[in-house]
Coordinates of C-alpha atoms and ligand atoms in Angstrom, one line a residue:
X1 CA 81.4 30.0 -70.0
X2 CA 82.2 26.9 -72.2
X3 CA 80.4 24.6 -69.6
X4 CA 77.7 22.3 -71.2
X5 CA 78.1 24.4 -74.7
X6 CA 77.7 21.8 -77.7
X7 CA 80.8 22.5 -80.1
X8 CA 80.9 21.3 -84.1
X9 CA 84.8 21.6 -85.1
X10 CA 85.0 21.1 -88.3
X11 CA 88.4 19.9 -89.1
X12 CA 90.3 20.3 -92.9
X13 CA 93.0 19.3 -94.3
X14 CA 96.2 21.5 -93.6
X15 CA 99.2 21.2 -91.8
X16 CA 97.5 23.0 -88.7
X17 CA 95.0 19.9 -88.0
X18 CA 97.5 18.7 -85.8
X19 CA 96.6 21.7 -83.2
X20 CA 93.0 20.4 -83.5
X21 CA 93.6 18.3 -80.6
X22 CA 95.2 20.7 -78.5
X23 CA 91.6 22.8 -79.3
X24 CA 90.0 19.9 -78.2
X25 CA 91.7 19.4 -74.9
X26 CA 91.0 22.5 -74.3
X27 CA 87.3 22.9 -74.9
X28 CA 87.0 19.8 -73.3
X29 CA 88.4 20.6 -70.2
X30 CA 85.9 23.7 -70.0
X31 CA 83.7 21.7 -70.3
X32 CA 82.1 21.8 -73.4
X33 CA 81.3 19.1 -75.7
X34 CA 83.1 18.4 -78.9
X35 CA 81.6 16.7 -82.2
X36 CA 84.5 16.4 -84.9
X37 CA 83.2 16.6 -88.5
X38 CA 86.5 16.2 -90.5
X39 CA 86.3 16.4 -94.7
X40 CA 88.0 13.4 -96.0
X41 CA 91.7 15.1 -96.5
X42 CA 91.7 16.3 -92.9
X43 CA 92.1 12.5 -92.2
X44 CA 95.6 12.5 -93.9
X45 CA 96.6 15.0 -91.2
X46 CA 95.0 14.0 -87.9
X47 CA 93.8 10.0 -87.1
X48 CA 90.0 9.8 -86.4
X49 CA 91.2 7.8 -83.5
X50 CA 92.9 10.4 -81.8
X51 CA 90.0 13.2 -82.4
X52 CA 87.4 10.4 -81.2
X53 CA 89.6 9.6 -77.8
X54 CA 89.7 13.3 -76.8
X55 CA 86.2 13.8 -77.7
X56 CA 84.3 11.0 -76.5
X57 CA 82.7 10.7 -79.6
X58 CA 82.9 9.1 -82.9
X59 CA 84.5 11.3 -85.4
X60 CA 81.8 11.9 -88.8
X61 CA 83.5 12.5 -92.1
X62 CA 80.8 10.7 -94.5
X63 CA 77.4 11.1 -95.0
X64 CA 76.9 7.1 -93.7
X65 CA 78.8 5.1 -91.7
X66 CA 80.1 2.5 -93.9
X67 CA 79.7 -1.0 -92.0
X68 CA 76.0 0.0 -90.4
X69 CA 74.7 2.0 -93.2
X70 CA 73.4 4.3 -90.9
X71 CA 72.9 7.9 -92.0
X72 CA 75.1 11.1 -90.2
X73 CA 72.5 13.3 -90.1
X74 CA 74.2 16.8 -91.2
X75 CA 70.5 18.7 -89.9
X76 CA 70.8 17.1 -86.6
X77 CA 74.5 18.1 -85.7
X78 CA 73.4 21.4 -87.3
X79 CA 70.5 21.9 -84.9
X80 CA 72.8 20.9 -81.9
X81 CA 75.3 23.0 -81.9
X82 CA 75.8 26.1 -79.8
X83 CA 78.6 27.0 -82.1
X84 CA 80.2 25.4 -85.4
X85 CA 84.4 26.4 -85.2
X86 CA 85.8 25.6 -88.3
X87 CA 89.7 24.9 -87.6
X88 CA 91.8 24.8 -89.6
X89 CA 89.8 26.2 -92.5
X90 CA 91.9 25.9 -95.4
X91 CA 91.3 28.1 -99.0
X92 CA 89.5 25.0 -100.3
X93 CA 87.1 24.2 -97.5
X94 CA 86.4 28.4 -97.2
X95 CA 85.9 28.6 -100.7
X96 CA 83.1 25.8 -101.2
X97 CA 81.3 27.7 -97.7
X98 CA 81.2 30.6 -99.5
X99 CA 79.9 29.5 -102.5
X100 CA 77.9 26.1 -100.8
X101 CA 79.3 23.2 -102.5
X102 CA 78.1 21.0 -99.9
X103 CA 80.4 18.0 -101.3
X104 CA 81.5 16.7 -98.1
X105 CA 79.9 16.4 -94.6
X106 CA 81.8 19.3 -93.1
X107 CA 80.3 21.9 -95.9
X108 CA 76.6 20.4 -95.4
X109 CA 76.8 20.6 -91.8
X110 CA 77.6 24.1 -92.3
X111 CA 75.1 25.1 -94.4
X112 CA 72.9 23.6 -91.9
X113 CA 73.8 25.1 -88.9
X114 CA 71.7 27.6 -87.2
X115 CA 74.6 28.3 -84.3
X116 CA 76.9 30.9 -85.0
X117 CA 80.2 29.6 -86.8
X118 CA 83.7 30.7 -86.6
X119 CA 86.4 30.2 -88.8
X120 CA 89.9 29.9 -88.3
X121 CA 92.2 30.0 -91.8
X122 CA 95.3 28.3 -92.1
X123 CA 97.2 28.9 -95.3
X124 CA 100.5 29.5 -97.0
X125 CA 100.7 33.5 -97.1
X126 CA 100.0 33.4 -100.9
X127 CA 97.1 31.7 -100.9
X128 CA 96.0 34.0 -97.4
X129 CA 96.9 37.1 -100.0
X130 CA 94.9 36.0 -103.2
X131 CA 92.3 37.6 -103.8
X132 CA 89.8 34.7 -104.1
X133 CA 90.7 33.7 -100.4
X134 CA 90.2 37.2 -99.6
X135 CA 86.4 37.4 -101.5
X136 CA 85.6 34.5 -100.1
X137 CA 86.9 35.1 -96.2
X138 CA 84.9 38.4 -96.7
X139 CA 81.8 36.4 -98.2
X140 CA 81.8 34.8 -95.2
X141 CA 82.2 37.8 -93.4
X142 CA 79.0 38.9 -95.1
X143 CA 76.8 35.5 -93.9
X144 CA 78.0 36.9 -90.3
X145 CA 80.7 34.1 -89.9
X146 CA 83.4 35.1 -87.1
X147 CA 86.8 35.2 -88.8
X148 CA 89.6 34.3 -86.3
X149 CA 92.4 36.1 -88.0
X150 CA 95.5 34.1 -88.9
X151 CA 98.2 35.1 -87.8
X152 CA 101.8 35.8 -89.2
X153 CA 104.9 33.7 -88.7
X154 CA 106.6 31.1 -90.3
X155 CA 104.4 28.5 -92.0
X156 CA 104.5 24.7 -93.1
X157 CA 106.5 26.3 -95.9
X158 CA 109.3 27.9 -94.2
X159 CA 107.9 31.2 -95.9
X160 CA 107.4 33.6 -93.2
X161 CA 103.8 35.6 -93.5
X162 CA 100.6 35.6 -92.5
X163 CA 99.0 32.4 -92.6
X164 CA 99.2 30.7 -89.5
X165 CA 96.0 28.8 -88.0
X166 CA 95.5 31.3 -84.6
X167 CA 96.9 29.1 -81.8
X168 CA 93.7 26.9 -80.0
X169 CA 94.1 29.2 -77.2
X170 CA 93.2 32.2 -78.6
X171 CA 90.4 30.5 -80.4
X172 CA 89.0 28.8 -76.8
X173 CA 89.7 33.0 -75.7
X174 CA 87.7 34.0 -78.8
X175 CA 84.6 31.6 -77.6
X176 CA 84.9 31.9 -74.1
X177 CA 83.8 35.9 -75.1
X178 CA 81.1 35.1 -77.2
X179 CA 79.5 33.1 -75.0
X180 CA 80.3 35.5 -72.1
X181 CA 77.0 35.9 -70.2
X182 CA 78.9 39.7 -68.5
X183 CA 77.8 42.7 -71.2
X184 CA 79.1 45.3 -68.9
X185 CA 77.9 47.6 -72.5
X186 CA 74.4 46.4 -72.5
X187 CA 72.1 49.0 -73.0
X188 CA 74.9 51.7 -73.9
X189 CA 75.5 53.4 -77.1
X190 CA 79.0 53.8 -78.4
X191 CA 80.3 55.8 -81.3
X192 CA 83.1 55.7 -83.0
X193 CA 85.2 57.2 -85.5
X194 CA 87.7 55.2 -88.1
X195 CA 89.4 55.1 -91.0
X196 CA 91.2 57.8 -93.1
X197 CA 89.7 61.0 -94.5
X198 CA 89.8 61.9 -97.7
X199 CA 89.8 65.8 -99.2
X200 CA 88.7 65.9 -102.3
X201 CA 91.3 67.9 -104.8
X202 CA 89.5 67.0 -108.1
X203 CA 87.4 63.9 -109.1
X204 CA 90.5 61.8 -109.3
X205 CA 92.8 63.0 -106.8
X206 CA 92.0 63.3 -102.7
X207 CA 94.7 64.4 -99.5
X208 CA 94.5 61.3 -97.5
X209 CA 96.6 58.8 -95.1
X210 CA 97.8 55.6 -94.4
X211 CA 95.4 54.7 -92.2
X212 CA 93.5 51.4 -92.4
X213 CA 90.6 51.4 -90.2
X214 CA 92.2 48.5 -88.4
X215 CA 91.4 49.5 -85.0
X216 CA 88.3 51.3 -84.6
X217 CA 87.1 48.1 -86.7
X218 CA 88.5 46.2 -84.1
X219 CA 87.1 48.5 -81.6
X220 CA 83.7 48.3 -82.7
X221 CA 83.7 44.7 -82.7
X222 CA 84.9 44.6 -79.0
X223 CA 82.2 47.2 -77.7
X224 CA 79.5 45.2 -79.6
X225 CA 80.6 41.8 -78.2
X226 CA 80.4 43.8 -74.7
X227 CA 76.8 44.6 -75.5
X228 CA 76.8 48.0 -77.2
X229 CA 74.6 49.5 -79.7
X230 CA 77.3 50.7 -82.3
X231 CA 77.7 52.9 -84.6
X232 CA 81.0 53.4 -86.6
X233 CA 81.4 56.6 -88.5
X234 CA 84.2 55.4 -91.4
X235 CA 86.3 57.2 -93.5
X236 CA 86.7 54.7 -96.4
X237 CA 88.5 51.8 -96.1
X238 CA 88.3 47.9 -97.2
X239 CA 87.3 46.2 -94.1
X240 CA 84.3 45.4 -92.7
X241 CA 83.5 45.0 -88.9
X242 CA 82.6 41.3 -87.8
X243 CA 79.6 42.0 -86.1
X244 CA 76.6 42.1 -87.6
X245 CA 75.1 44.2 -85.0
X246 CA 77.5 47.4 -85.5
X247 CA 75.9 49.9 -87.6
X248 CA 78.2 51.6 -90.3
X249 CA 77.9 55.2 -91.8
X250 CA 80.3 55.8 -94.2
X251 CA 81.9 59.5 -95.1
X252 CA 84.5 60.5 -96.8
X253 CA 85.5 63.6 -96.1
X254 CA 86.4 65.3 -92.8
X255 CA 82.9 67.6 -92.8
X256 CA 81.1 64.4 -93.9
X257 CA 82.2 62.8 -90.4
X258 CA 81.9 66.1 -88.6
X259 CA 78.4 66.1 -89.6
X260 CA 77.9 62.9 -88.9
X261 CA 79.8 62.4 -85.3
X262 CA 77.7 65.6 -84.4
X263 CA 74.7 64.2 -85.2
X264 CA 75.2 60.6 -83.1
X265 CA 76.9 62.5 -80.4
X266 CA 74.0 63.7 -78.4
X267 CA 72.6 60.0 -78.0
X268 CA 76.0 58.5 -77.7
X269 CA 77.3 57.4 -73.8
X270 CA 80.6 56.6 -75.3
X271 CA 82.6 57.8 -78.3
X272 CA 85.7 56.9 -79.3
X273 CA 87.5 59.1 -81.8
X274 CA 90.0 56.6 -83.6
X275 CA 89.8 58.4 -86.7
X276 CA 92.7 59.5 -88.5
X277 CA 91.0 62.4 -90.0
X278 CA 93.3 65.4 -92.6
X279 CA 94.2 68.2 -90.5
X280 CA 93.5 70.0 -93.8
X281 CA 91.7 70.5 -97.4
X282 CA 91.9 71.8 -100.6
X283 CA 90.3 75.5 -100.0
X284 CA 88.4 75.3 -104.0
X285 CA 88.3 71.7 -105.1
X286 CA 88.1 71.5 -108.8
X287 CA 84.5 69.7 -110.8
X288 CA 86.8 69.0 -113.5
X289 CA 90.5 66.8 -113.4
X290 CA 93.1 68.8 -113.5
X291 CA 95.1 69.0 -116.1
X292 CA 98.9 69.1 -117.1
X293 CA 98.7 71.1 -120.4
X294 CA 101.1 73.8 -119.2
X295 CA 104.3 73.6 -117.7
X296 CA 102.9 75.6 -114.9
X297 CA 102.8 73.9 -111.4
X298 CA 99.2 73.7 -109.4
X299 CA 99.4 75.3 -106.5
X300 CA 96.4 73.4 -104.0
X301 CA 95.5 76.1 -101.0
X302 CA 94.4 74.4 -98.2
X303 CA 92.1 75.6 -95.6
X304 CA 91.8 74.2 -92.1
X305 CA 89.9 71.0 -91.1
X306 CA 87.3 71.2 -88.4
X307 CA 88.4 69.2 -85.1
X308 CA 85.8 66.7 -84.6
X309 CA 87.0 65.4 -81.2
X310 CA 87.5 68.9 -79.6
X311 CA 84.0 69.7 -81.0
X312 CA 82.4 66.6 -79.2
X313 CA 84.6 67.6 -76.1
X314 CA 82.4 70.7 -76.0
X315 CA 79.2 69.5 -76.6
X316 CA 80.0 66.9 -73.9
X317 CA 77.4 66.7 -71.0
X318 CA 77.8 65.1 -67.8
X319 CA 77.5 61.6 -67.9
X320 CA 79.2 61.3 -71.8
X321 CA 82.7 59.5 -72.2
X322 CA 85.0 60.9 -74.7
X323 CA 88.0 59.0 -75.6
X324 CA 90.3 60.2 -78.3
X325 CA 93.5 58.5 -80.5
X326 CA 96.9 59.9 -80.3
X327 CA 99.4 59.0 -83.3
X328 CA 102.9 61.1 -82.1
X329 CA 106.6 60.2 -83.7
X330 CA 108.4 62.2 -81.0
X331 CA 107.3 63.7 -77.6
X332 CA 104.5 61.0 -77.4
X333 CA 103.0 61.7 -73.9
X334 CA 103.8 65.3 -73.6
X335 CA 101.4 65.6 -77.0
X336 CA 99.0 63.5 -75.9
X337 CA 98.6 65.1 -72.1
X338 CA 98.1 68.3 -74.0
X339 CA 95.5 66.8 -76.4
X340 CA 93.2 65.3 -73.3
X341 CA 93.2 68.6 -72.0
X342 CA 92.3 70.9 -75.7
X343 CA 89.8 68.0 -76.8
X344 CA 88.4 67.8 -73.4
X345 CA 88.6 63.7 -73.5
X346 CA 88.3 61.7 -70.4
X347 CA 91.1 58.9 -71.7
X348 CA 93.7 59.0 -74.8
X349 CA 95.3 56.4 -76.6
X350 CA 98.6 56.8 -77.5
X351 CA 100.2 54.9 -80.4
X352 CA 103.6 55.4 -81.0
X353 CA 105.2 55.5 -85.3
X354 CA 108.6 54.4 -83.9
X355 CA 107.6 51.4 -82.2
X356 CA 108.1 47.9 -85.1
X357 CA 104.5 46.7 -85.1
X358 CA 102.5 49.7 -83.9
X359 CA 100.6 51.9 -86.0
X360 CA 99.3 52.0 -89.9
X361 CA 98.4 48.6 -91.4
X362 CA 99.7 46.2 -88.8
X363 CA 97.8 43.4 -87.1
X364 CA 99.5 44.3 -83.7
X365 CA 99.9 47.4 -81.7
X366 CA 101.8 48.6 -78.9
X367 CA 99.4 51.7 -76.8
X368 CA 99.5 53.5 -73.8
X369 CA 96.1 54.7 -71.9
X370 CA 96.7 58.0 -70.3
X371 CA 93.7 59.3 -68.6
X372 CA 93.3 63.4 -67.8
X373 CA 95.0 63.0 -63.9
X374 CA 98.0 61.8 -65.3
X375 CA 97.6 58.0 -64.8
X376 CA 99.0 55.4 -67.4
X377 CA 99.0 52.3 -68.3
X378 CA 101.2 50.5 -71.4
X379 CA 100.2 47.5 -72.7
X380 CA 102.8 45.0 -74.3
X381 CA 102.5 44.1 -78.3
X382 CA 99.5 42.6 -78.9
X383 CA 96.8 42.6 -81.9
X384 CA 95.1 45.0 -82.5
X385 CA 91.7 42.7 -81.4
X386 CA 92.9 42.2 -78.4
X387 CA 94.1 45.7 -77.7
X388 CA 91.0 46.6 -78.8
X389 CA 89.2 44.2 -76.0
X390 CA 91.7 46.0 -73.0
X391 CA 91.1 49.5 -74.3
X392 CA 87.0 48.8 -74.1
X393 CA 87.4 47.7 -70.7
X394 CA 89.7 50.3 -69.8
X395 CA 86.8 52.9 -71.0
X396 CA 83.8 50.5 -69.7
X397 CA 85.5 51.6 -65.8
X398 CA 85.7 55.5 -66.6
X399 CA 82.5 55.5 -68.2
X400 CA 81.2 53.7 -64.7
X401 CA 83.5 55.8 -62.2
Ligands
C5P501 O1 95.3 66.4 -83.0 P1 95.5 65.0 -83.4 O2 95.1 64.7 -84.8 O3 96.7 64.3 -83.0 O4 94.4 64.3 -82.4 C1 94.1 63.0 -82.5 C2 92.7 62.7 -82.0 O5 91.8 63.7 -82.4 C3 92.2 61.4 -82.5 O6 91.3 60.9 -81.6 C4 91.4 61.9 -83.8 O7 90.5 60.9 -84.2 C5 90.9 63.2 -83.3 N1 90.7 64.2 -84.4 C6 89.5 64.6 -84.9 N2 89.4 65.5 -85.8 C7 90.5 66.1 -86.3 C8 91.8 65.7 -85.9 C9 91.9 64.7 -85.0 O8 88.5 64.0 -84.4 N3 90.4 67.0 -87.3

């Protein structure tokens, strides 16, 4: 998939350069061909020498070369690329992207480059946590860069957090799928549910959960890289899905995405109900806060929340795949054999609390596909992207079968 693909890494300075030639090996030996653009403190971590031997090609860092005078044409390696990987991209380098201060060859190039680019942070975890790194990753979200997550472990610090450039071959995995010719989605229509719910008590005040929107983001990215025509129904959350193609409506409420789900459904082939919706909701939300004037205690009636997966399961018409989310903390596949069956789905996902880095707010997850005639399949620990990528092609083969 890499063969004959023209690849601009851009190379920065942090500890994580020195994986930049392992990247390069790599790419290489796909096939592809590498142009190193390194900004000037990238040098102090990684010799021009040894990116220009694995490459094949002289290494640019300035905007001449300094014995011929001759220019470095940031427009021309723009224009060649196929794709512009940015690894590692540290707070610095991400920052002047997002905000193009073009004051080194690596920013220009990027600012001229038509391919798509993809960006691979490498950080101490405070730096990955402040909130300019996170404006401007999310800036750069917003020009329709690919993010390659970091991810957590110990850093150049000994601190142990997220940070960490993603190892080259996750980002060679990350390429390979763009550039993957196969869109076993093309010309399907997915839907999908994610994110919380919130029910409303007052102005101020909602019923809600924990949950992040983490993987129906992740899901939606996967199905859209396969092809699909997406659109993600979210509860509200702060992400944002990568690609530019999935379409988001955002609700708030359960009804809202009731409303809303019904709606898609009938031109949907696929939905995914990933949602972590409130089984209930205040019966008589108030138009005013409440307040605490009096020593007596509110009492907040609740009334039932519709079920939007069981009511796609019975719209459902032949030829429609409905695949629904399971979150149990005890008696995991008993629950979610009972749910295919009362939702009418055709695969569920079951996510377990107890397991350490499955469900609410982390990267990684641990699932288990369990499809109506009893047949399962667990996947190891993984992120949530890459589950994400086995549970599409999991549901890509029902939706076929
Ligand atoms: O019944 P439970 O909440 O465990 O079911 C989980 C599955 O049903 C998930 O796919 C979830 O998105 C979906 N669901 C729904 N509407 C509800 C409750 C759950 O779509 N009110």
């Amino acid at each position: 998939m890499l063969k004959g693909k023209h690849i601009v890494l851009g190379i920065t300075g942090g500890i994580a350069a020195y994986k930049s030639a392992t990247l390069i090996r790599l790419l290489v030996k796909r096939g592809a061909e590498v142009q190193v653009v390194i900004t000037p403190s990238g040098k102090e971590f990684i010799t021009p020498v040894t990116l220009s031997a694995l490459t094949g090609k002289p290494v640019i860092c300035d905007f001449f070369t300094a014995n011929t005078g001759q220019w470095n044409s940031h427009v021309d390696i723009g224009l060649w690329a196929d794709a512009m990987v940015i690894a590692p991209a540290t707070a610095c380098t991400i920052g002047k992207m997002a905000n193009g201060i073009a004051d080194n060859m690596l920013v220009t190039t990027y600012l001229s480059a038509k391919a798509p680019v993809f960006v691979a942070p490498a950080m101490d975890l405070d730096m990955m946590a402040h909130p300019s790194t996170t404006r401007n990753i999310e800036t750069l979200r917003s020009y329709g860069n690919h993010i390659i997550e970091p991810a957590s472990g110990e850093l150049a610090s000994h601190l142990i957090g997220k940070g960490r450039m993603e190892e080259p071959e996750k980002i060679v995995e990350v390429l390979e799928q763009f550039f993957a010719t196969d869109k076993p989605l093309a010309g399907k229509k997915v839907l999908l549910t994610a994110g919380p719910t919130y029910e409303r008590i007052d102005p101020v005040r909602f019923i809600g959960n924990f949950s992040t929107g983490k993987m129906g983001y992740a899901l939606a990215d996967a199905a859209a890289r396969m092809g699909a025509e997406v659109t993600l129904i979210s509860g509200p959350v702060a992400i944002k899905p990568n690609e530019r193609t999935v379409e988001v409506v955002n609700v708030e409420s359960a009804c809202q995405m009731r409303d809303a789900a019904v709606e898609h459904f009938p031109g949907s082939d696929i939905a995914i109900m990933c949602a972590a919706v409130a089984d209930y909701a205040p019966a008589d939300p108030h138009d005013h806060k409440i307040k605490r004037e009096t020593d007596e205690i509110p009492t907040i009636r609740l009334v039932k929340n519709p079920d939007i997966a069981a009511t796609l399961g019975q719209m459902k018409r032949e030829g429609q795949t409905l695949v629904g989310f399971a979150l149990e903390t005890d008696n995991g596949k008993a629950n979610a054999e009972r749910k295919i069956r009362s939702k009418n789905l055709d695969m569920i996902v079951l996510n377990s609390l107890s397991d350490p880095g499955a469900g609410f707010g982390t990267d990684t997850n641990i699932v288990t596909m369990i499809q109506p005639d009893g047949e399962s399949k667990t996947l190891p620990l993984m992120q949530k992207t890459e589950v994400a990528r086995e549970i599409m092609q999991a549901i890509t083969e029902i939706h076929k079968s």
